[in-house]
């Protein structure tokens, strides 16, 4: 008499069915997805901020979503389930202030923040002497950091849960560190009741090398005509400008496992205070 095959559980059957219907990996289907939109007359700056925040939520967001004046929240809710959208982030402006609403679909809750001040990605890039190239860092979701959100207040717990559920969770035992190219940080100031938002790019650079040696590891070879010997470049750093070394220091360096043989540097590319 033959043995009965093991029957798969309901969760496994539903996951396989969901993957076969959409043609997407299970990891993508289960990841949080967002709509980032603006409503009403908001001005050019807030429109650009909306576009920057869509970039933050890459790759699980509708980056090319077009919103017309007749589009309502009900329209987003109607298609949210089909597209696995879990959050709606809406920017708006009143006579007195600008605000952002983060809604958990389909039944809430909704958090509303007043925007005190913000800096666009272009503003941050223009303030840095050597801005990081951001062409390939948005293919993977960012690493989430929550600071100073510990406490018994219900509003703190609600913010913590909302922010955590906006981004996919990371398994520290299986994650490929080469995929972590961005970091999103929320910092809560209890005294002023303000949430600071920061968006960083993580750049991998050679570890344990002098400034002159780092220059030699780049594709563009430095001008060596002013040196009597190459040791002058390696020991003294040559004629490197201050901007090429402005990112050095323990304040923005993180040691990673020896497999990478490099350090990660954290470079800011966006900020906001709400």
mmCIF file of C-alpha atoms in Angstrom:
data_model
loop_
_atom_site.group_PDB
_atom_site.id
_atom_site.type_symbol
_atom_site.label_atom_id
_atom_site.label_comp_id
_atom_site.label_asym_id
_atom_site.label_seq_id
_atom_site.Cartn_x
_atom_site.Cartn_y
_atom_site.Cartn_z
ATOM 1 C CA UNK A 1 0.000 0.000 0.000
ATOM 2 C CA UNK A 2 1.469 3.342 -1.038
ATOM 3 C CA UNK A 3 2.175 6.177 1.386
ATOM 4 C CA UNK A 4 0.008 9.263 1.366
ATOM 5 C CA UNK A 5 1.716 12.430 0.186
ATOM 6 C CA UNK A 6 2.024 15.226 2.725
ATOM 7 C CA UNK A 7 -0.730 17.794 2.210
ATOM 8 C CA UNK A 8 0.354 21.428 2.070
ATOM 9 C CA UNK A 9 -1.115 23.885 4.523
ATOM 10 C CA UNK A 10 -3.626 26.583 3.612
ATOM 11 C CA UNK A 11 -1.041 29.376 3.846
ATOM 12 C CA UNK A 12 1.329 27.569 1.467
ATOM 13 C CA UNK A 13 -1.472 26.912 -1.029
ATOM 14 C CA UNK A 14 -2.605 30.556 -0.948
ATOM 15 C CA UNK A 15 0.976 31.793 -1.386
ATOM 16 C CA UNK A 16 1.535 29.561 -4.416
ATOM 17 C CA UNK A 17 -1.810 30.639 -5.892
ATOM 18 C CA UNK A 18 -0.985 34.323 -5.364
ATOM 19 C CA UNK A 19 2.427 33.919 -6.998
ATOM 20 C CA UNK A 20 1.015 32.074 -9.985
ATOM 21 C CA UNK A 21 -1.715 34.667 -10.577
ATOM 22 C CA UNK A 22 0.535 37.744 -10.471
ATOM 23 C CA UNK A 23 3.700 36.196 -11.877
ATOM 24 C CA UNK A 24 5.730 37.997 -9.195
ATOM 25 C CA UNK A 25 7.924 36.466 -6.476
ATOM 26 C CA UNK A 26 6.291 35.919 -3.108
ATOM 27 C CA UNK A 27 8.699 38.410 -1.509
ATOM 28 C CA UNK A 28 7.449 41.172 -3.821
ATOM 29 C CA UNK A 29 3.787 40.308 -3.289
ATOM 30 C CA UNK A 30 4.088 40.386 0.501
ATOM 31 C CA UNK A 31 6.154 43.578 0.630
ATOM 32 C CA UNK A 32 4.381 46.829 1.599
ATOM 33 C CA UNK A 33 3.421 48.938 -1.428
ATOM 34 C CA UNK A 34 2.567 52.629 -1.429
ATOM 35 C CA UNK A 35 0.780 55.354 -3.330
ATOM 36 C CA UNK A 36 2.457 58.757 -2.827
ATOM 37 C CA UNK A 37 0.279 61.619 -4.095
ATOM 38 C CA UNK A 38 -0.509 65.279 -3.529
ATOM 39 C CA UNK A 39 -3.995 66.765 -3.393
ATOM 40 C CA UNK A 40 -5.198 70.276 -4.133
ATOM 41 C CA UNK A 41 -3.097 73.302 -4.990
ATOM 42 C CA UNK A 42 0.214 72.654 -3.262
ATOM 43 C CA UNK A 43 2.859 74.614 -5.188
ATOM 44 C CA UNK A 44 5.987 73.503 -7.012
ATOM 45 C CA UNK A 45 8.040 72.793 -3.885
ATOM 46 C CA UNK A 46 5.516 70.345 -2.444
ATOM 47 C CA UNK A 47 5.106 68.670 -5.828
ATOM 48 C CA UNK A 48 8.866 68.091 -5.930
ATOM 49 C CA UNK A 49 8.747 66.831 -2.347
ATOM 50 C CA UNK A 50 6.073 64.325 -3.394
ATOM 51 C CA UNK A 51 8.321 63.143 -6.210
ATOM 52 C CA UNK A 52 11.295 62.843 -3.846
ATOM 53 C CA UNK A 53 9.251 60.795 -1.374
ATOM 54 C CA UNK A 54 8.204 58.440 -4.149
ATOM 55 C CA UNK A 55 11.894 57.886 -4.774
ATOM 56 C CA UNK A 56 12.384 57.105 -1.080
ATOM 57 C CA UNK A 57 9.719 54.398 -1.245
ATOM 58 C CA UNK A 58 11.250 52.700 -4.302
ATOM 59 C CA UNK A 59 10.999 50.023 -5.568
ATOM 60 C CA UNK A 60 7.595 49.196 -4.057
ATOM 61 C CA UNK A 61 5.718 52.312 -5.094
ATOM 62 C CA UNK A 62 3.940 53.704 -8.143
ATOM 63 C CA UNK A 63 6.773 55.992 -9.252
ATOM 64 C CA UNK A 64 4.961 57.190 -12.396
ATOM 65 C CA UNK A 65 1.499 57.539 -10.902
ATOM 66 C CA UNK A 66 -0.489 60.340 -12.550
ATOM 67 C CA UNK A 67 -3.168 62.106 -10.532
ATOM 68 C CA UNK A 68 -5.797 64.349 -12.089
ATOM 69 C CA UNK A 69 -7.980 66.955 -10.413
ATOM 70 C CA UNK A 70 -10.933 64.573 -10.521
ATOM 71 C CA UNK A 71 -9.150 61.702 -8.791
ATOM 72 C CA UNK A 72 -10.494 60.966 -5.309
ATOM 73 C CA UNK A 73 -9.318 58.821 -2.407
ATOM 74 C CA UNK A 74 -12.010 56.272 -3.298
ATOM 75 C CA UNK A 75 -10.330 55.800 -6.678
ATOM 76 C CA UNK A 76 -7.077 54.831 -4.956
ATOM 77 C CA UNK A 77 -8.909 52.472 -2.623
ATOM 78 C CA UNK A 78 -10.607 50.770 -5.567
ATOM 79 C CA UNK A 79 -7.306 49.677 -7.128
ATOM 80 C CA UNK A 80 -5.202 49.332 -3.960
ATOM 81 C CA UNK A 81 -6.183 45.717 -3.353
ATOM 82 C CA UNK A 82 -5.419 44.650 -6.923
ATOM 83 C CA UNK A 83 -1.932 46.202 -6.777
ATOM 84 C CA UNK A 84 -1.129 45.020 -3.218
ATOM 85 C CA UNK A 85 -0.943 48.648 -2.045
ATOM 86 C CA UNK A 86 -0.882 48.862 1.747
ATOM 87 C CA UNK A 87 -0.267 52.584 2.409
ATOM 88 C CA UNK A 88 -1.437 55.886 0.960
ATOM 89 C CA UNK A 89 0.838 58.881 1.597
ATOM 90 C CA UNK A 90 -0.841 62.169 0.727
ATOM 91 C CA UNK A 91 0.688 65.658 0.753
ATOM 92 C CA UNK A 92 -1.571 68.706 0.949
ATOM 93 C CA UNK A 93 -1.394 72.394 1.757
ATOM 94 C CA UNK A 94 -3.635 74.810 3.633
ATOM 95 C CA UNK A 95 -3.435 78.553 4.145
ATOM 96 C CA UNK A 96 -1.425 78.145 7.320
ATOM 97 C CA UNK A 97 0.772 75.071 6.748
ATOM 98 C CA UNK A 98 1.631 71.983 4.717
ATOM 99 C CA UNK A 99 0.880 68.499 5.970
ATOM 100 C CA UNK A 100 1.334 64.849 5.113
ATOM 101 C CA UNK A 101 -1.112 62.060 5.875
ATOM 102 C CA UNK A 102 -0.063 58.402 6.090
ATOM 103 C CA UNK A 103 -3.013 56.031 5.778
ATOM 104 C CA UNK A 104 -2.992 52.269 6.273
ATOM 105 C CA UNK A 105 -5.203 50.717 3.628
ATOM 106 C CA UNK A 106 -7.972 49.743 3.500
ATOM 107 C CA UNK A 107 -9.358 50.563 6.967
ATOM 108 C CA UNK A 108 -6.787 52.818 8.597
ATOM 109 C CA UNK A 109 -5.515 54.152 10.888
ATOM 110 C CA UNK A 110 -4.361 57.507 9.470
ATOM 111 C CA UNK A 111 -1.546 59.637 10.890
ATOM 112 C CA UNK A 112 -1.437 63.375 10.102
ATOM 113 C CA UNK A 113 1.757 65.412 10.423
ATOM 114 C CA UNK A 114 2.316 69.114 9.905
ATOM 115 C CA UNK A 115 5.474 69.788 7.887
ATOM 116 C CA UNK A 116 7.622 72.327 9.717
ATOM 117 C CA UNK A 117 10.461 72.409 7.198
ATOM 118 C CA UNK A 118 12.019 70.210 4.533
ATOM 119 C CA UNK A 119 14.915 70.000 2.108
ATOM 120 C CA UNK A 120 14.584 68.529 -1.355
ATOM 121 C CA UNK A 121 17.042 65.999 -2.736
ATOM 122 C CA UNK A 122 18.413 68.654 -5.080
ATOM 123 C CA UNK A 123 18.954 71.017 -2.123
ATOM 124 C CA UNK A 124 20.948 68.432 -0.197
ATOM 125 C CA UNK A 125 22.972 67.491 -3.282
ATOM 126 C CA UNK A 126 23.857 71.130 -3.957
ATOM 127 C CA UNK A 127 25.120 71.578 -0.384
ATOM 128 C CA UNK A 128 27.571 68.648 -0.672
ATOM 129 C CA UNK A 129 30.856 69.108 -2.478
ATOM 130 C CA UNK A 130 30.856 65.551 -3.799
ATOM 131 C CA UNK A 131 27.244 64.266 -3.942
ATOM 132 C CA UNK A 132 26.797 60.534 -4.252
ATOM 133 C CA UNK A 133 25.583 59.013 -7.484
ATOM 134 C CA UNK A 134 22.055 57.672 -6.964
ATOM 135 C CA UNK A 135 21.509 55.810 -10.224
ATOM 136 C CA UNK A 136 21.504 52.203 -8.963
ATOM 137 C CA UNK A 137 20.647 52.489 -5.275
ATOM 138 C CA UNK A 138 16.863 52.393 -5.692
ATOM 139 C CA UNK A 139 16.596 48.816 -6.955
ATOM 140 C CA UNK A 140 16.309 47.597 -3.347
ATOM 141 C CA UNK A 141 14.253 48.928 -0.458
ATOM 142 C CA UNK A 142 15.982 51.054 2.222
ATOM 143 C CA UNK A 143 17.058 49.977 5.681
ATOM 144 C CA UNK A 144 14.751 51.447 8.356
ATOM 145 C CA UNK A 145 16.082 53.004 11.577
ATOM 146 C CA UNK A 146 13.774 54.266 14.353
ATOM 147 C CA UNK A 147 15.371 56.364 17.087
ATOM 148 C CA UNK A 148 13.850 57.433 20.413
ATOM 149 C CA UNK A 149 10.464 55.807 19.781
ATOM 150 C CA UNK A 150 10.504 53.795 22.993
ATOM 151 C CA UNK A 151 7.813 54.667 25.503
ATOM 152 C CA UNK A 152 4.344 53.873 26.780
ATOM 153 C CA UNK A 153 2.454 56.584 24.930
ATOM 154 C CA UNK A 154 -0.193 55.303 22.541
ATOM 155 C CA UNK A 155 0.820 57.832 19.877
ATOM 156 C CA UNK A 156 4.423 56.581 20.021
ATOM 157 C CA UNK A 157 3.356 52.965 19.600
ATOM 158 C CA UNK A 158 1.088 53.927 16.716
ATOM 159 C CA UNK A 159 3.862 55.820 14.923
ATOM 160 C CA UNK A 160 6.312 52.965 15.489
ATOM 161 C CA UNK A 161 3.933 50.380 14.051
ATOM 162 C CA UNK A 162 3.032 52.580 11.074
ATOM 163 C CA UNK A 163 6.639 53.365 10.145
ATOM 164 C CA UNK A 164 7.728 49.740 10.525
ATOM 165 C CA UNK A 165 4.934 48.463 8.306
ATOM 166 C CA UNK A 166 5.757 50.965 5.540
ATOM 167 C CA UNK A 167 8.991 49.127 4.694
ATOM 168 C CA UNK A 168 9.747 45.423 4.184
ATOM 169 C CA UNK A 169 11.292 43.628 7.125
ATOM 170 C CA UNK A 170 14.920 42.476 6.912
ATOM 171 C CA UNK A 171 16.201 39.096 8.023
ATOM 172 C CA UNK A 172 19.653 39.825 9.437
ATOM 173 C CA UNK A 173 20.694 36.181 9.039
ATOM 174 C CA UNK A 174 20.022 35.938 5.302
ATOM 175 C CA UNK A 175 20.237 39.520 3.988
ATOM 176 C CA UNK A 176 22.881 40.273 1.379
ATOM 177 C CA UNK A 177 24.722 43.335 2.675
ATOM 178 C CA UNK A 178 25.580 44.405 -0.839
ATOM 179 C CA UNK A 179 21.882 45.130 -1.399
ATOM 180 C CA UNK A 180 21.664 47.628 1.471
ATOM 181 C CA UNK A 181 22.413 50.858 -0.356
ATOM 182 C CA UNK A 182 20.044 53.251 1.442
ATOM 183 C CA UNK A 183 18.902 54.055 4.955
ATOM 184 C CA UNK A 184 15.734 55.805 6.159
ATOM 185 C CA UNK A 185 15.788 57.199 9.689
ATOM 186 C CA UNK A 186 12.937 58.563 11.804
ATOM 187 C CA UNK A 187 13.985 60.388 14.975
ATOM 188 C CA UNK A 188 11.417 61.472 17.563
ATOM 189 C CA UNK A 189 12.154 64.534 19.721
ATOM 190 C CA UNK A 190 10.058 64.233 22.873
ATOM 191 C CA UNK A 191 10.628 67.808 24.016
ATOM 192 C CA UNK A 192 9.445 69.488 20.823
ATOM 193 C CA UNK A 193 7.144 66.616 19.738
ATOM 194 C CA UNK A 194 8.797 66.679 16.296
ATOM 195 C CA UNK A 195 9.673 63.726 14.052
ATOM 196 C CA UNK A 196 12.857 64.215 12.027
ATOM 197 C CA UNK A 197 13.103 62.301 8.773
ATOM 198 C CA UNK A 198 16.431 61.551 7.090
ATOM 199 C CA UNK A 199 17.247 59.668 3.888
ATOM 200 C CA UNK A 200 20.823 58.432 3.445
ATOM 201 C CA UNK A 201 22.777 56.711 0.714
ATOM 202 C CA UNK A 202 25.261 54.061 1.836
ATOM 203 C CA UNK A 203 28.457 54.025 -0.178
ATOM 204 C CA UNK A 204 31.033 51.241 -0.054
ATOM 205 C CA UNK A 205 34.640 52.454 -0.104
ATOM 206 C CA UNK A 206 38.033 50.745 0.383
ATOM 207 C CA UNK A 207 38.885 50.153 4.020
ATOM 208 C CA UNK A 208 42.198 50.868 5.738
ATOM 209 C CA UNK A 209 43.851 52.747 2.863
ATOM 210 C CA UNK A 210 45.546 56.125 2.859
ATOM 211 C CA UNK A 211 44.117 59.014 0.874
ATOM 212 C CA UNK A 212 46.742 58.628 -1.822
ATOM 213 C CA UNK A 213 46.122 54.900 -2.190
ATOM 214 C CA UNK A 214 42.369 55.499 -2.438
ATOM 215 C CA UNK A 215 43.103 57.860 -5.304
ATOM 216 C CA UNK A 216 44.973 55.095 -7.145
ATOM 217 C CA UNK A 217 42.062 52.640 -6.758
ATOM 218 C CA UNK A 218 39.753 54.904 -8.786
ATOM 219 C CA UNK A 219 39.319 54.641 -12.533
ATOM 220 C CA UNK A 220 40.855 58.072 -13.123
ATOM 221 C CA UNK A 221 44.586 57.960 -12.415
ATOM 222 C CA UNK A 222 45.869 61.121 -10.672
ATOM 223 C CA UNK A 223 48.520 63.383 -12.184
ATOM 224 C CA UNK A 224 51.891 62.070 -10.967
ATOM 225 C CA UNK A 225 54.100 64.552 -12.811
ATOM 226 C CA UNK A 226 54.558 66.711 -9.692
ATOM 227 C CA UNK A 227 56.031 63.890 -7.616
ATOM 228 C CA UNK A 228 59.598 62.591 -7.558
ATOM 229 C CA UNK A 229 58.430 59.215 -6.356
ATOM 230 C CA UNK A 230 55.056 57.454 -6.054
ATOM 231 C CA UNK A 231 55.660 57.046 -2.318
ATOM 232 C CA UNK A 232 54.966 60.777 -1.899
ATOM 233 C CA UNK A 233 51.429 60.226 -3.153
ATOM 234 C CA UNK A 234 50.840 57.208 -0.926
ATOM 235 C CA UNK A 235 52.308 58.633 2.294
ATOM 236 C CA UNK A 236 51.242 62.275 2.049
ATOM 237 C CA UNK A 237 48.035 61.968 0.074
ATOM 238 C CA UNK A 238 49.408 64.038 -2.771
ATOM 239 C CA UNK A 239 47.328 66.981 -3.903
ATOM 240 C CA UNK A 240 43.952 65.600 -2.876
ATOM 241 C CA UNK A 241 41.435 68.330 -2.169
ATOM 242 C CA UNK A 242 39.602 68.624 1.121
ATOM 243 C CA UNK A 243 36.359 67.644 -0.583
ATOM 244 C CA UNK A 244 37.765 64.208 -1.419
ATOM 245 C CA UNK A 245 38.371 63.502 2.251
ATOM 246 C CA UNK A 246 35.410 65.315 3.792
ATOM 247 C CA UNK A 247 33.498 62.053 4.280
ATOM 248 C CA UNK A 248 36.240 60.308 6.274
ATOM 249 C CA UNK A 249 35.676 59.797 9.967
ATOM 250 C CA UNK A 250 34.040 57.403 12.434
ATOM 251 C CA UNK A 251 30.800 59.433 12.496
ATOM 252 C CA UNK A 252 29.729 58.027 9.118
ATOM 253 C CA UNK A 253 31.641 54.731 8.878
ATOM 254 C CA UNK A 254 30.278 51.273 9.676
ATOM 255 C CA UNK A 255 32.371 48.114 9.856
ATOM 256 C CA UNK A 256 30.939 45.268 7.784
ATOM 257 C CA UNK A 257 31.854 41.548 7.625
ATOM 258 C CA UNK A 258 35.221 40.618 6.167
ATOM 259 C CA UNK A 259 33.597 39.156 3.040
ATOM 260 C CA UNK A 260 33.063 42.700 1.796
ATOM 261 C CA UNK A 261 36.564 43.910 2.846
ATOM 262 C CA UNK A 262 35.279 47.461 2.758
ATOM 263 C CA UNK A 263 33.566 50.086 4.875
ATOM 264 C CA UNK A 264 30.151 51.591 4.345
ATOM 265 C CA UNK A 265 29.806 55.378 4.422
ATOM 266 C CA UNK A 266 26.493 57.073 5.091
ATOM 267 C CA UNK A 267 25.713 60.128 2.934
ATOM 268 C CA UNK A 268 22.576 62.214 3.391
ATOM 269 C CA UNK A 269 20.325 62.716 0.349
ATOM 270 C CA UNK A 270 17.086 64.065 1.920
ATOM 271 C CA UNK A 271 15.509 65.404 5.108
ATOM 272 C CA UNK A 272 12.287 66.720 6.625
ATOM 273 C CA UNK A 273 10.895 67.831 10.024
ATOM 274 C CA UNK A 274 7.247 67.096 10.766
#
